[in-house]
PDB file of C-alpha atoms in Angstrom:
ATOM      1  CA  UNK A 220      28.486  71.380 -72.062  1.00  0.00           C
ATOM      2  CA  UNK A 221      28.724  68.301 -74.240  1.00  0.00           C
ATOM      3  CA  UNK A 222      26.957  67.819 -77.534  1.00  0.00           C
ATOM      4  CA  UNK A 223      25.822  64.813 -79.532  1.00  0.00           C
ATOM      5  CA  UNK A 224      25.554  64.582 -83.307  1.00  0.00           C
ATOM      6  CA  UNK A 225      23.950  61.741 -85.247  1.00  0.00           C
ATOM      7  CA  UNK A 226      24.941  60.641 -88.729  1.00  0.00           C
ATOM      8  CA  UNK A 227      23.983  57.896 -91.129  1.00  0.00           C
ATOM      9  CA  UNK A 228      20.256  58.199 -91.611  1.00  0.00           C
ATOM     10  CA  UNK A 229      18.712  57.824 -95.024  1.00  0.00           C
ATOM     11  CA  UNK A 230      16.284  55.866 -97.174  1.00  0.00           C
ATOM     12  CA  UNK A 231      16.419  52.113 -97.732  1.00  0.00           C
ATOM     13  CA  UNK A 232      14.101  49.390 -98.923  1.00  0.00           C
ATOM     14  CA  UNK A 233      12.621  46.681 -96.762  1.00  0.00           C
ATOM     15  CA  UNK A 234      15.312  44.242 -95.716  1.00  0.00           C
ATOM     16  CA  UNK A 235      18.086  46.779 -96.056  1.00  0.00           C
ATOM     17  CA  UNK A 236      20.633  47.906 -93.487  1.00  0.00           C
ATOM     18  CA  UNK A 237      21.911  51.164 -92.098  1.00  0.00           C
ATOM     19  CA  UNK A 238      24.525  52.088 -89.527  1.00  0.00           C
ATOM     20  CA  UNK A 239      23.915  55.201 -87.482  1.00  0.00           C
ATOM     21  CA  UNK A 240      26.743  57.007 -85.741  1.00  0.00           C
ATOM     22  CA  UNK A 241      26.604  59.277 -82.741  1.00  0.00           C
ATOM     23  CA  UNK A 242      29.627  61.458 -82.067  1.00  0.00           C
ATOM     24  CA  UNK A 243      29.973  63.086 -78.657  1.00  0.00           C
ATOM     25  CA  UNK A 244      31.955  66.267 -78.172  1.00  0.00           C
ATOM     26  CA  UNK A 245      33.192  68.052 -75.066  1.00  0.00           C
ATOM     27  CA  UNK A 246      32.183  65.256 -72.697  1.00  0.00           C
ATOM     28  CA  UNK A 247      34.438  65.343 -69.659  1.00  0.00           C
ATOM     29  CA  UNK A 248      32.934  62.855 -67.185  1.00  0.00           C
ATOM     30  CA  UNK A 249      34.752  59.555 -66.769  1.00  0.00           C
ATOM     31  CA  UNK A 250      31.941  57.347 -68.118  1.00  0.00           C
ATOM     32  CA  UNK A 251      28.541  57.623 -69.721  1.00  0.00           C
ATOM     33  CA  UNK A 252      25.517  55.572 -70.512  1.00  0.00           C
ATOM     34  CA  UNK A 253      24.810  56.233 -74.191  1.00  0.00           C
ATOM     35  CA  UNK A 254      21.623  55.275 -75.937  1.00  0.00           C
ATOM     36  CA  UNK A 255      19.459  55.351 -79.025  1.00  0.00           C
ATOM     37  CA  UNK A 256      15.794  56.281 -79.202  1.00  0.00           C
ATOM     38  CA  UNK A 257      13.453  56.732 -82.108  1.00  0.00           C
ATOM     39  CA  UNK A 258      10.208  58.580 -82.648  1.00  0.00           C
ATOM     40  CA  UNK A 259       7.768  57.975 -85.452  1.00  0.00           C
ATOM     41  CA  UNK A 260       5.064  60.573 -86.212  1.00  0.00           C
ATOM     42  CA  UNK A 261       2.335  60.549 -83.617  1.00  0.00           C
ATOM     43  CA  UNK A 262       4.157  58.220 -81.251  1.00  0.00           C
ATOM     44  CA  UNK A 263       6.197  58.484 -78.074  1.00  0.00           C
ATOM     45  CA  UNK A 264       9.972  58.220 -78.005  1.00  0.00           C
ATOM     46  CA  UNK A 265      10.954  54.551 -78.012  1.00  0.00           C
ATOM     47  CA  UNK A 266      14.127  53.350 -76.308  1.00  0.00           C
ATOM     48  CA  UNK A 267      16.119  51.021 -78.561  1.00  0.00           C
ATOM     49  CA  UNK A 268      19.505  50.313 -77.023  1.00  0.00           C
ATOM     50  CA  UNK A 269      22.059  51.502 -74.500  1.00  0.00           C
ATOM     51  CA  UNK A 270      25.777  51.016 -73.945  1.00  0.00           C
ATOM     52  CA  UNK A 271      28.051  51.899 -71.036  1.00  0.00           C
ATOM     53  CA  UNK A 272      31.213  53.580 -72.257  1.00  0.00           C
ATOM     54  CA  UNK A 273      33.275  52.065 -69.457  1.00  0.00           C
ATOM     55  CA  UNK A 274      33.114  48.436 -70.527  1.00  0.00           C
ATOM     56  CA  UNK A 275      30.745  48.259 -73.495  1.00  0.00           C
ATOM     57  CA  UNK A 276      27.965  46.512 -71.594  1.00  0.00           C
ATOM     58  CA  UNK A 277      24.764  46.818 -73.617  1.00  0.00           C
ATOM     59  CA  UNK A 278      20.997  46.663 -73.525  1.00  0.00           C
ATOM     60  CA  UNK A 279      18.809  46.150 -76.592  1.00  0.00           C
ATOM     61  CA  UNK A 280      15.037  46.454 -76.517  1.00  0.00           C
ATOM     62  CA  UNK A 281      13.065  43.293 -77.260  1.00  0.00           C
ATOM     63  CA  UNK A 282      11.268  45.066 -80.095  1.00  0.00           C
ATOM     64  CA  UNK A 283      14.494  45.284 -82.127  1.00  0.00           C
ATOM     65  CA  UNK A 284      16.646  42.539 -80.614  1.00  0.00           C
ATOM     66  CA  UNK A 285      18.205  40.379 -83.279  1.00  0.00           C
ATOM     67  CA  UNK A 286      18.047  43.158 -85.854  1.00  0.00           C
ATOM     68  CA  UNK A 287      19.702  46.124 -84.103  1.00  0.00           C
ATOM     69  CA  UNK A 288      23.129  46.146 -82.445  1.00  0.00           C
ATOM     70  CA  UNK A 289      24.752  48.923 -80.438  1.00  0.00           C
ATOM     71  CA  UNK A 290      28.525  49.291 -80.267  1.00  0.00           C
ATOM     72  CA  UNK A 291      31.157  51.927 -79.619  1.00  0.00           C
ATOM     73  CA  UNK A 292      34.587  53.206 -80.510  1.00  0.00           C
ATOM     74  CA  UNK A 293      35.773  55.233 -77.554  1.00  0.00           C
ATOM     75  CA  UNK A 294      38.867  56.367 -79.418  1.00  0.00           C
ATOM     76  CA  UNK A 295      36.489  58.174 -81.765  1.00  0.00           C
ATOM     77  CA  UNK A 296      33.976  59.161 -79.055  1.00  0.00           C
ATOM     78  CA  UNK A 297      31.404  57.422 -81.190  1.00  0.00           C
ATOM     79  CA  UNK A 298      28.517  55.058 -80.577  1.00  0.00           C
ATOM     80  CA  UNK A 299      26.931  53.098 -83.409  1.00  0.00           C
ATOM     81  CA  UNK A 300      23.541  51.577 -84.062  1.00  0.00           C
ATOM     82  CA  UNK A 301      23.737  48.856 -86.693  1.00  0.00           C
ATOM     83  CA  UNK A 302      20.288  48.161 -88.087  1.00  0.00           C
ATOM     84  CA  UNK A 303      19.531  45.237 -90.354  1.00  0.00           C
ATOM     85  CA  UNK A 304      16.443  43.633 -91.887  1.00  0.00           C
ATOM     86  CA  UNK A 305      14.770  47.022 -91.772  1.00  0.00           C
ATOM     87  CA  UNK A 306      10.999  47.256 -92.053  1.00  0.00           C
ATOM     88  CA  UNK A 307       8.711  50.156 -92.957  1.00  0.00           C
ATOM     89  CA  UNK A 308       7.692  50.390 -89.299  1.00  0.00           C
ATOM     90  CA  UNK A 309      11.312  51.255 -88.460  1.00  0.00           C
ATOM     91  CA  UNK A 310      10.850  54.580 -90.237  1.00  0.00           C
ATOM     92  CA  UNK A 311      11.373  57.321 -87.673  1.00  0.00           C
ATOM     93  CA  UNK A 312      13.732  59.988 -86.434  1.00  0.00           C
ATOM     94  CA  UNK A 313      16.552  58.318 -84.534  1.00  0.00           C
ATOM     95  CA  UNK A 314      18.119  60.125 -81.607  1.00  0.00           C
ATOM     96  CA  UNK A 315      21.275  59.629 -79.607  1.00  0.00           C
ATOM     97  CA  UNK A 316      21.175  60.297 -75.869  1.00  0.00           C
ATOM     98  CA  UNK A 317      23.660  60.256 -73.011  1.00  0.00           C
ATOM     99  CA  UNK A 318      23.895  60.569 -69.262  1.00  0.00           C
ATOM    100  CA  UNK A 319      26.818  60.589 -66.855  1.00  0.00           C
ATOM    101  CA  UNK A 320      27.050  57.147 -65.292  1.00  0.00           C
ATOM    102  CA  UNK A 321      29.315  55.081 -63.096  1.00  0.00           C
ATOM    103  CA  UNK A 322      26.764  52.291 -62.928  1.00  0.00           C
ATOM    104  CA  UNK A 323      27.054  49.815 -65.798  1.00  0.00           C
ATOM    105  CA  UNK A 324      24.298  47.621 -64.405  1.00  0.00           C
ATOM    106  CA  UNK A 325      21.809  50.468 -64.450  1.00  0.00           C
ATOM    107  CA  UNK A 326      22.801  51.318 -68.012  1.00  0.00           C
ATOM    108  CA  UNK A 327      22.489  47.709 -69.131  1.00  0.00           C
ATOM    109  CA  UNK A 328      19.050  47.418 -67.520  1.00  0.00           C
ATOM    110  CA  UNK A 329      17.578  49.949 -69.906  1.00  0.00           C
ATOM    111  CA  UNK A 330      14.254  51.542 -69.075  1.00  0.00           C
ATOM    112  CA  UNK A 331      15.189  55.219 -68.859  1.00  0.00           C
ATOM    113  CA  UNK A 332      12.487  57.377 -70.379  1.00  0.00           C
ATOM    114  CA  UNK A 333      13.307  60.120 -72.833  1.00  0.00           C
ATOM    115  CA  UNK A 334      13.265  62.928 -70.274  1.00  0.00           C
ATOM    116  CA  UNK A 335      15.607  61.134 -67.864  1.00  0.00           C
ATOM    117  CA  UNK A 336      18.670  61.612 -70.060  1.00  0.00           C
ATOM    118  CA  UNK A 337      20.992  64.618 -69.815  1.00  0.00           C
ATOM    119  CA  UNK A 338      22.082  65.013 -73.415  1.00  0.00           C
ATOM    120  CA  UNK A 339      20.105  64.617 -76.662  1.00  0.00           C
ATOM    121  CA  UNK A 340      21.155  64.809 -80.278  1.00  0.00           C
ATOM    122  CA  UNK A 341      19.049  66.486 -82.939  1.00  0.00           C
ATOM    123  CA  UNK A 342      18.174  63.236 -84.638  1.00  0.00           C
ATOM    124  CA  UNK A 343      18.610  61.646 -88.038  1.00  0.00           C
ATOM    125  CA  UNK A 344      15.771  60.505 -90.282  1.00  0.00           C
ATOM    126  CA  UNK A 345      15.436  56.887 -91.355  1.00  0.00           C
ATOM    127  CA  UNK A 346      12.917  55.958 -94.033  1.00  0.00           C
ATOM    128  CA  UNK A 347      12.217  52.359 -94.986  1.00  0.00           C
ATOM    129  CA  UNK A 348      10.054  51.766 -98.026  1.00  0.00           C
ATOM    130  CA  UNK A 349       8.417  48.527 -99.083  1.00  0.00           C
TER     131      UNK A 349
END
């Protein structure tokens, strides 16, 4: 059974940047759709971005497009979320998710809800202060 671990959360001021990392371990399928979600207190999980490990095809939600970028280093079994121009409303717990996938188009379309994924990390806290 594979596991996901997130790293890189922390506290920054408005306008700052952070890069989150998600390391997968013991994943044996040939390709995955990996993603990032976040959840602020009192809100639902919000999908941010996805990437297909096979060819790096990505999806980024409109709410963060232009500020957030998803990328990967398959040699390190790692997916990244580069966040820039951070705002206080970006404060949340950020989660990495994954699902076995041989369908890059479906991954790049986005739109999977939180419960539709097969693997979830424990999350990393991001705080943005004004």
